[in-house]
Each structure stands twice: as structure tokens, then as C-alpha cells.
């Protein structure tokens, strides 16, 4: 009987970890898509890929997961660039990716 209880606890923890990972991936997709749209670039592959996960302490002092995601984008449809974003829970803490192009002033 105790073995069944332990298995149920482990299964519940695994499901919770998987569910939180899916929620973070969906949040990362929204952030990546919106950043590409704002910068006027093409978001490639329509997906993000988790590249790292680590345990970290949040601003409230509780332990949580920090997930790093990677996505690809293109400026002209022929090139390919890599963007990265880091989520701590569902909060964006770091972003490297497309920025909107600023027009350069004419030479003087």
C-alpha cells in the first residue's frame, strides 16, 4: 500500500512538472511571436525549443524553475538568426532577439 501512495505522489509531481513546462513553452511562443511581429521580421518554424532548465530562487524567496528557450527568425526570408529568452516561472527575465530597425540619419 505505501508503494502505491509513493507512486501516486511521484506521478503527480511528474505531471505538475510537465504541465508547468508546457505553460512556459506556450508563454515563450507568445513572447517570441510578438517580438518578431514588433520588429517586422519573420518568425521561423512557429515554435520555441527549450535549451536549458535550472532550479532558481525567485524574487519571493521560493524555489522555482528557470527555463531558457530558443527560436529562429529571419529578416529577409533568406537568412536565419537565433533568438533566446529566459522565463522564471511565467515572468520574462532575459530576451535576446530581433529589435525594430531604426532608420539611420542621413550623413551630414
Tab-separated table of C-alpha atoms in Angstrom:
chain	number	residue	atom	x	y	z
A	1	UNK	CA	0.000	0.000	0.000
A	2	UNK	CA	2.724	2.597	0.832
A	3	UNK	CA	4.366	1.838	-2.519
A	4	UNK	CA	1.171	2.816	-4.329
A	5	UNK	CA	0.996	6.107	-2.430
A	6	UNK	CA	4.623	6.899	-3.283
A	7	UNK	CA	3.999	6.087	-6.956
A	8	UNK	CA	0.932	8.347	-6.988
A	9	UNK	CA	2.921	11.200	-5.425
A	10	UNK	CA	5.713	10.761	-7.972
A	11	UNK	CA	3.210	10.615	-10.836
A	12	UNK	CA	1.525	13.799	-9.567
A	13	UNK	CA	4.880	15.588	-9.303
A	14	UNK	CA	5.861	14.480	-12.815
A	15	UNK	CA	2.542	15.679	-14.203
A	16	UNK	CA	2.928	19.038	-12.426
A	17	UNK	CA	6.447	19.478	-13.831
A	18	UNK	CA	5.287	18.574	-17.349
A	19	UNK	CA	2.265	20.878	-17.119
A	20	UNK	CA	4.369	23.832	-15.916
A	21	UNK	CA	6.824	23.179	-18.757
A	22	UNK	CA	4.048	23.251	-21.351
A	23	UNK	CA	2.674	26.502	-19.896
A	24	UNK	CA	6.159	28.062	-20.025
A	25	UNK	CA	6.627	26.927	-23.650
A	26	UNK	CA	3.281	28.456	-24.631
A	27	UNK	CA	4.246	31.729	-22.915
A	28	UNK	CA	7.637	31.672	-24.706
A	29	UNK	CA	5.882	31.183	-28.059
A	30	UNK	CA	3.703	34.233	-27.438
A	31	UNK	CA	6.686	36.367	-26.403
A	32	UNK	CA	8.784	35.254	-29.403
A	33	UNK	CA	5.950	35.744	-31.888
A	34	UNK	CA	5.110	39.205	-30.523
A	35	UNK	CA	8.759	40.288	-30.564
A	36	UNK	CA	9.144	39.205	-34.193
A	37	UNK	CA	5.930	40.960	-35.171
A	38	UNK	CA	7.010	44.169	-33.426
A	39	UNK	CA	10.402	44.070	-35.150
A	40	UNK	CA	8.888	43.343	-38.559
A	41	UNK	CA	10.741	40.064	-39.039
A	42	UNK	CA	9.538	36.576	-39.914
A	43	UNK	CA	9.216	34.071	-37.064
A	44	UNK	CA	10.532	30.771	-38.406
A	45	UNK	CA	9.306	27.248	-37.589
A	46	UNK	CA	6.403	28.631	-35.492
A	47	UNK	CA	7.892	27.129	-32.337
A	48	UNK	CA	10.356	27.513	-29.478
A	49	UNK	CA	12.780	24.917	-28.117
A	50	UNK	CA	13.843	24.600	-24.514
A	51	UNK	CA	17.642	24.642	-24.302
A	52	UNK	CA	18.192	24.805	-20.546
A	53	UNK	CA	16.307	24.378	-17.322
A	54	UNK	CA	17.564	25.064	-13.843
A	55	UNK	CA	16.324	25.469	-10.329
A	56	UNK	CA	16.492	29.060	-9.079
A	57	UNK	CA	15.207	31.223	-6.271
A	58	UNK	CA	12.520	33.715	-7.254
A	59	UNK	CA	12.051	37.249	-6.015
A	60	UNK	CA	9.678	35.962	-3.346
A	61	UNK	CA	12.332	33.592	-1.970
A	62	UNK	CA	10.666	30.374	-3.167
A	63	UNK	CA	12.437	27.866	-5.389
A	64	UNK	CA	11.194	27.652	-8.952
A	65	UNK	CA	12.249	26.745	-12.464
A	66	UNK	CA	14.112	28.973	-14.888
A	67	UNK	CA	13.735	27.838	-18.493
A	68	UNK	CA	15.758	29.091	-21.467
A	69	UNK	CA	14.123	28.893	-24.889
A	70	UNK	CA	15.496	29.319	-28.388
A	71	UNK	CA	13.635	30.440	-31.517
A	72	UNK	CA	14.617	31.331	-35.071
A	73	UNK	CA	13.726	34.394	-37.109
A	74	UNK	CA	14.600	35.879	-40.484
A	75	UNK	CA	14.936	39.479	-41.574
A	76	UNK	CA	14.552	38.929	-45.323
A	77	UNK	CA	13.439	35.309	-45.708
A	78	UNK	CA	16.889	34.113	-46.774
A	79	UNK	CA	18.851	34.471	-43.551
A	80	UNK	CA	18.337	32.765	-40.212
A	81	UNK	CA	19.051	34.219	-36.780
A	82	UNK	CA	18.673	32.735	-33.313
A	83	UNK	CA	16.765	34.434	-30.520
A	84	UNK	CA	16.800	33.412	-26.878
A	85	UNK	CA	14.511	34.164	-23.983
A	86	UNK	CA	14.556	33.172	-20.338
A	87	UNK	CA	11.421	32.667	-18.267
A	88	UNK	CA	11.408	32.381	-14.496
A	89	UNK	CA	8.036	30.807	-13.905
A	90	UNK	CA	5.889	32.811	-16.335
A	91	UNK	CA	7.932	36.018	-15.993
A	92	UNK	CA	10.332	37.091	-18.755
A	93	UNK	CA	13.744	37.857	-17.231
A	94	UNK	CA	16.003	37.973	-20.316
A	95	UNK	CA	15.496	38.398	-24.051
A	96	UNK	CA	17.947	38.350	-26.955
A	97	UNK	CA	16.349	38.621	-30.349
A	98	UNK	CA	15.012	40.854	-33.063
A	99	UNK	CA	14.745	44.561	-32.460
A	100	UNK	CA	12.921	47.009	-34.652
A	101	UNK	CA	15.097	48.609	-37.272
A	102	UNK	CA	15.697	52.265	-36.649
A	103	UNK	CA	16.243	54.440	-39.627
A	104	UNK	CA	19.728	55.787	-39.698
A	105	UNK	CA	20.028	59.522	-40.042
A	106	UNK	CA	21.362	60.781	-43.371
A	107	UNK	CA	25.095	61.538	-43.440
A	108	UNK	CA	25.981	65.151	-42.734
